[in-house]
């Protein structure tokens, strides 16, 4: 799978000579990121919503439009930790720790752990957060996120246990009120997994390939949430970058339906893929951020992680220096 990597990289983001008759398909799509509509004949145009979805196509599109408005409304300011007591490296270590608690210890949903990070990041801006209370804030945000996203919530004593001696049940309850007041009880956010699921619906792949691409994209998105630079992206951008990079690594074509669903140009997808690749390599090289590997340790993907790493290294080497230099 990885033997033809050099040949693929040389053409990956070159404009295609294919000119689709469908005016809704972007003609500037990279040649290795798209297949012509001829290869999609007989498969049927994918529809987001209906069938196995709980929403009709129209309702699903309304939800997607709302999430795109919401993510822009809730986007953090660039470099939001500048001048604050919490440093980017400290944040990466804490987010990795939260991922370990959520995925390995509690085994909660993707939504709950993502909401925990969103709340914690906003507390760093809205509250007086420092080294002494940072973990307490994170545990409190985890408790809030679990109550918001999960059906069954662990007891507060079990949540406080993960935070050590400082995080007693009383401290968590007292901090919870402070956090909710600072956030004005506004806990609704868009998550990368929302947009990854939409892209999965447009993949037009066999069931096994769809699962592999989605699982690897989820791993990449988790790395993007950990790394400070990519965590500031819109959730839809992180999802597109993760899914497109996953398609490339696994040798799957980013077809015209996916390209249309991404709402991005070829240059934008390229930049997002480079950013996600850099984030994955940063997490991989960090000796302290190991929770991603632990989360996916039972997945077949993690067994090929070394091959994936080599693919990403070559991908970064062939990428534009101007883009690579802006990451991390």
Coordinates of C-alpha atoms in Angstrom, one line a residue:
X1 CA 0.0 0.0 0.0
X2 CA 2.8 2.3 0.8
X3 CA 5.2 1.3 -2.0
X4 CA 3.9 3.7 -4.5
X5 CA 3.9 6.7 -2.2
X6 CA 6.5 8.7 -4.0
X7 CA 4.6 8.6 -7.3
X8 CA 1.4 9.5 -5.6
X9 CA 2.8 12.4 -3.8
X10 CA 4.2 14.0 -6.9
X11 CA 0.7 14.3 -8.4
X12 CA -1.4 14.5 -5.2
X13 CA -2.4 18.2 -5.5
X14 CA -2.0 18.7 -9.2
X15 CA -5.1 20.1 -10.9
X16 CA -7.1 17.4 -12.8
X17 CA -7.6 17.6 -16.5
X18 CA -11.0 16.1 -15.9
X19 CA -13.9 18.5 -16.5
X20 CA -17.1 17.1 -15.0
X21 CA -20.4 18.0 -16.6
X22 CA -21.9 18.6 -13.2
X23 CA -21.4 22.3 -12.5
X24 CA -21.5 21.6 -8.8
X25 CA -18.2 19.7 -8.8
X26 CA -15.1 21.8 -8.4
X27 CA -12.9 21.5 -11.5
X28 CA -9.8 22.4 -9.5
X29 CA -9.8 19.2 -7.6
X30 CA -6.5 17.4 -7.1
X31 CA -6.1 14.5 -9.5
X32 CA -5.5 11.9 -6.8
X33 CA -8.2 13.3 -4.6
X34 CA -11.0 12.7 -7.0
X35 CA -12.5 10.2 -9.3
X36 CA -14.6 11.0 -12.3
X37 CA -18.4 10.7 -12.2
X38 CA -18.0 7.8 -14.7
X39 CA -16.6 5.6 -11.9
X40 CA -19.6 6.4 -9.7
X41 CA -22.2 5.3 -12.2
X42 CA -24.5 2.6 -10.8
X43 CA -23.7 3.5 -7.2
X44 CA -26.3 6.3 -7.0
X45 CA -25.7 9.8 -5.8
X46 CA -25.3 9.6 -2.0
X47 CA -27.8 11.5 0.1
X48 CA -27.1 12.8 3.6
X49 CA -30.2 11.8 5.6
X50 CA -33.0 9.4 5.1
X51 CA -32.8 5.6 5.1
X52 CA -30.8 4.6 8.2
X53 CA -30.6 8.2 9.5
X54 CA -33.0 9.5 12.1
X55 CA -33.5 12.7 10.0
X56 CA -34.8 13.3 6.5
X57 CA -32.4 14.7 3.9
X58 CA -33.9 18.1 4.3
X59 CA -33.7 18.0 8.1
X60 CA -30.1 16.7 8.0
X61 CA -29.1 19.5 5.7
X62 CA -30.7 22.0 8.1
X63 CA -28.7 20.5 11.0
X64 CA -25.5 20.7 9.0
X65 CA -26.1 24.3 8.1
X66 CA -26.8 25.1 11.7
X67 CA -23.6 23.4 12.9
X68 CA -21.5 25.4 10.4
X69 CA -23.0 28.6 11.7
X70 CA -22.5 27.4 15.3
X71 CA -18.8 26.5 14.8
X72 CA -18.0 30.0 13.5
X73 CA -19.9 31.6 16.3
X74 CA -18.0 29.6 18.9
X75 CA -14.5 29.7 17.3
X76 CA -11.7 30.6 19.7
X77 CA -9.6 33.7 19.1
X78 CA -6.2 32.9 17.4
X79 CA -3.5 32.0 19.8
X80 CA -6.0 32.2 22.7
X81 CA -3.4 31.2 25.3
X82 CA -1.0 34.1 24.6
X83 CA -0.2 36.0 27.7
X84 CA -1.9 33.5 30.0
X85 CA -0.6 31.3 32.8
X86 CA -1.5 28.1 30.9
X87 CA 1.1 27.5 28.1
X88 CA 0.4 25.5 24.9
X89 CA 2.7 22.6 26.0
X90 CA 0.9 22.5 29.3
X91 CA -2.4 22.3 27.4
X92 CA -1.3 19.5 25.2
X93 CA -0.3 17.4 28.2
X94 CA -3.6 18.1 29.9
X95 CA -5.7 17.3 26.8
X96 CA -3.8 14.0 26.4
X97 CA -4.6 13.2 30.1
X98 CA -8.3 14.0 29.5
X99 CA -8.3 11.7 26.5
X100 CA -6.8 8.9 28.6
X101 CA -9.5 9.4 31.3
X102 CA -12.3 9.6 28.7
X103 CA -11.3 6.8 26.3
X104 CA -9.4 4.4 28.5
X105 CA -10.8 4.8 32.0
X106 CA -14.4 6.0 31.6
X107 CA -14.9 4.9 28.0
X108 CA -17.2 7.8 27.3
X109 CA -18.4 9.0 23.9
X110 CA -16.4 11.1 21.4
X111 CA -18.8 14.0 22.0
X112 CA -18.2 14.0 25.7
X113 CA -14.4 14.2 25.5
X114 CA -14.6 16.8 22.7
X115 CA -17.0 19.0 24.8
X116 CA -14.6 18.6 27.8
X117 CA -11.8 20.2 25.8
X118 CA -14.0 22.9 24.4
X119 CA -15.2 23.9 27.9
X120 CA -11.7 23.7 29.3
X121 CA -10.2 25.9 26.6
X122 CA -12.9 28.6 27.1
X123 CA -12.3 28.5 30.9
X124 CA -8.7 29.4 30.2
X125 CA -10.0 32.6 28.5
X126 CA -12.9 33.5 30.8
X127 CA -11.6 32.5 34.2
X128 CA -8.4 32.9 36.2
X129 CA -6.8 29.5 35.4
X130 CA -3.3 28.7 36.4
X131 CA -1.0 25.7 37.0
X132 CA -2.5 25.1 40.5
X133 CA -6.2 24.8 39.4
X134 CA -5.9 23.8 35.7
X135 CA -6.5 20.1 36.4
X136 CA -9.4 20.9 38.7
X137 CA -11.0 23.0 36.0
X138 CA -10.6 20.1 33.5
X139 CA -12.1 17.6 35.8
X140 CA -15.0 19.9 36.4
X141 CA -15.5 20.4 32.7
X142 CA -15.4 16.6 32.2
X143 CA -18.1 16.2 34.8
X144 CA -20.3 18.8 33.1
X145 CA -19.7 17.3 29.6
X146 CA -20.6 13.8 30.9
X147 CA -23.9 15.1 32.3
X148 CA -24.6 16.9 29.0
X149 CA -23.7 14.2 26.5
X150 CA -24.0 10.8 28.3
X151 CA -27.0 8.8 29.3
X152 CA -25.3 7.2 32.3
X153 CA -23.0 9.5 34.3
X154 CA -20.3 8.2 36.8
X155 CA -20.7 9.3 40.4
X156 CA -19.0 12.6 41.2
X157 CA -16.6 10.8 43.6
X158 CA -15.4 8.6 40.7
X159 CA -14.8 11.7 38.5
X160 CA -13.0 13.5 41.3
X161 CA -10.8 10.5 41.9
X162 CA -9.1 10.9 38.5
X163 CA -7.9 14.4 39.5
X164 CA -6.0 13.5 42.6
X165 CA -6.1 15.0 46.1
X166 CA -7.0 18.5 44.9
X167 CA -10.1 17.4 43.1
X168 CA -12.5 16.5 45.9
X169 CA -16.2 16.2 45.3
X170 CA -16.8 19.5 47.2
X171 CA -14.2 21.3 45.0
X172 CA -15.7 20.0 41.8
X173 CA -19.2 21.0 42.8
X174 CA -18.0 24.5 43.8
X175 CA -16.0 24.9 40.6
X176 CA -18.9 23.6 38.5
X177 CA -21.0 26.6 39.4
X178 CA -18.1 29.0 38.6
X179 CA -17.6 27.3 35.2
X180 CA -21.2 27.4 34.3
X181 CA -21.5 31.1 35.2
X182 CA -18.4 32.0 33.2
X183 CA -19.8 30.1 30.2
X184 CA -23.3 31.6 30.8
X185 CA -24.6 28.0 30.7
X186 CA -23.9 27.9 27.0
X187 CA -22.8 24.3 26.4
X188 CA -23.7 23.7 22.7
X189 CA -20.8 23.2 20.3
X190 CA -20.1 21.6 16.9
X191 CA -17.6 18.7 17.0
X192 CA -15.3 17.3 14.4
X193 CA -17.1 14.0 14.7
X194 CA -20.3 15.6 13.4
X195 CA -18.6 16.5 10.1
X196 CA -16.7 13.2 9.9
X197 CA -20.0 11.4 9.9
X198 CA -21.2 13.5 7.1
X199 CA -18.1 12.8 5.0
X200 CA -18.5 9.1 5.8
X201 CA -21.9 9.2 4.3
X202 CA -20.5 10.5 1.0
X203 CA -17.5 8.1 0.8
X204 CA -19.1 5.6 -1.6
X205 CA -16.8 2.8 -0.3
X206 CA -17.2 -0.8 0.6
X207 CA -18.2 -1.2 4.2
X208 CA -14.8 -2.4 5.4
X209 CA -13.0 0.5 3.7
X210 CA -15.4 3.0 5.1
X211 CA -14.8 1.8 8.6
X212 CA -11.0 1.9 8.1
X213 CA -11.0 5.4 6.6
X214 CA -13.3 6.7 9.3
X215 CA -11.4 5.1 12.2
X216 CA -8.1 6.5 10.9
X217 CA -9.6 10.0 10.4
X218 CA -10.9 9.9 13.9
X219 CA -7.4 9.1 15.2
X220 CA -6.1 12.0 13.2
X221 CA -8.8 14.3 14.5
X222 CA -7.9 13.3 18.1
X223 CA -4.3 14.3 17.4
X224 CA -5.6 17.6 16.0
X225 CA -7.5 18.2 19.2
X226 CA -4.4 17.7 21.3
X227 CA -2.0 19.9 19.4
X228 CA -2.5 23.6 20.2
X229 CA -2.3 24.9 16.6
X230 CA -4.9 22.6 15.0
X231 CA -7.2 22.8 18.0
X232 CA -8.0 26.4 17.0
X233 CA -9.4 25.3 13.6
X234 CA -13.1 25.1 12.9
X235 CA -14.3 21.5 13.6
X236 CA -15.3 21.1 10.0
X237 CA -11.8 22.1 8.9
X238 CA -10.2 19.5 11.2
X239 CA -12.7 16.9 9.9
X240 CA -11.9 17.6 6.3
X241 CA -8.2 17.6 6.9
X242 CA -8.3 14.4 8.9
X243 CA -10.6 12.6 6.4
X244 CA -8.7 13.6 3.3
X245 CA -5.4 12.6 4.9
X246 CA -6.9 9.3 6.0
X247 CA -8.0 8.6 2.4
X248 CA -4.5 9.4 1.1
X249 CA -2.7 7.2 3.7
X250 CA -5.0 4.2 3.0
X251 CA -4.9 4.7 -0.8
X252 CA -8.6 5.6 -1.1
X253 CA -9.7 8.2 -3.6
X254 CA -11.3 11.4 -2.2
X255 CA -14.1 11.3 -4.7
X256 CA -16.2 14.2 -6.2
X257 CA -19.0 13.7 -3.7
X258 CA -16.6 14.1 -0.8
X259 CA -15.0 17.1 -2.4
X260 CA -18.4 18.7 -2.8
X261 CA -19.4 17.9 0.8
X262 CA -16.2 19.4 2.2
X263 CA -17.1 22.9 0.9
X264 CA -13.3 23.4 0.3
X265 CA -11.1 24.2 -2.6
X266 CA -8.1 22.0 -3.6
X267 CA -5.6 24.5 -2.0
X268 CA -7.6 24.6 1.2
X269 CA -7.8 20.8 1.5
X270 CA -4.0 20.6 0.8
X271 CA -3.3 23.0 3.6
X272 CA -5.6 21.3 6.1
X273 CA -4.1 17.9 5.2
X274 CA -0.6 19.2 5.8
X275 CA -1.6 20.7 9.2
X276 CA -3.2 17.5 10.4
X277 CA -0.1 15.5 9.3
X278 CA 2.1 17.8 11.3
X279 CA -0.2 17.5 14.3
X280 CA -0.1 13.7 14.1
X281 CA 3.7 13.7 13.8
X282 CA 4.0 16.0 16.8
X283 CA 1.9 13.7 19.0
X284 CA 3.8 10.7 17.7
X285 CA 7.2 12.2 18.5
X286 CA 6.1 13.4 22.0
X287 CA 7.1 10.9 24.6
X288 CA 4.4 12.1 27.0
X289 CA 1.3 12.1 24.7
X290 CA 0.5 8.4 24.5
X291 CA -3.3 8.4 25.0
X292 CA -4.1 8.3 21.3
X293 CA -2.2 5.0 20.9
X294 CA -3.9 3.6 24.0
X295 CA -7.4 4.6 22.8
X296 CA -6.9 2.8 19.5
X297 CA -4.8 -0.1 20.8
X298 CA -7.4 -2.7 19.9
X299 CA -7.9 -1.3 16.4
X300 CA -6.2 -2.8 13.4
X301 CA -5.1 0.7 12.5
X302 CA -2.7 1.0 15.4
X303 CA -0.8 -2.1 14.3
X304 CA 0.2 -0.3 11.0
X305 CA 1.0 2.9 12.9
X306 CA 4.7 2.7 12.0
X307 CA 3.9 2.4 8.3
X308 CA 1.5 5.3 8.7
X309 CA 4.2 7.3 10.3
X310 CA 6.6 6.7 7.4
X311 CA 3.8 7.7 5.0
X312 CA 3.3 10.9 6.8
X313 CA 7.0 11.7 6.9
X314 CA 7.2 11.4 3.2
X315 CA 4.0 13.3 2.8
X316 CA 5.5 16.2 4.8
X317 CA 8.8 16.1 2.9
X318 CA 6.9 16.5 -0.4
X319 CA 4.6 19.2 0.9
X320 CA 5.1 22.9 0.3
X321 CA 7.7 24.3 2.7
X322 CA 5.6 27.5 3.1
X323 CA 2.7 25.4 4.5
X324 CA 4.9 23.1 6.7
X325 CA 6.6 26.1 8.3
X326 CA 3.3 27.4 9.6
X327 CA 2.3 24.3 11.5
X328 CA 3.0 24.0 15.2

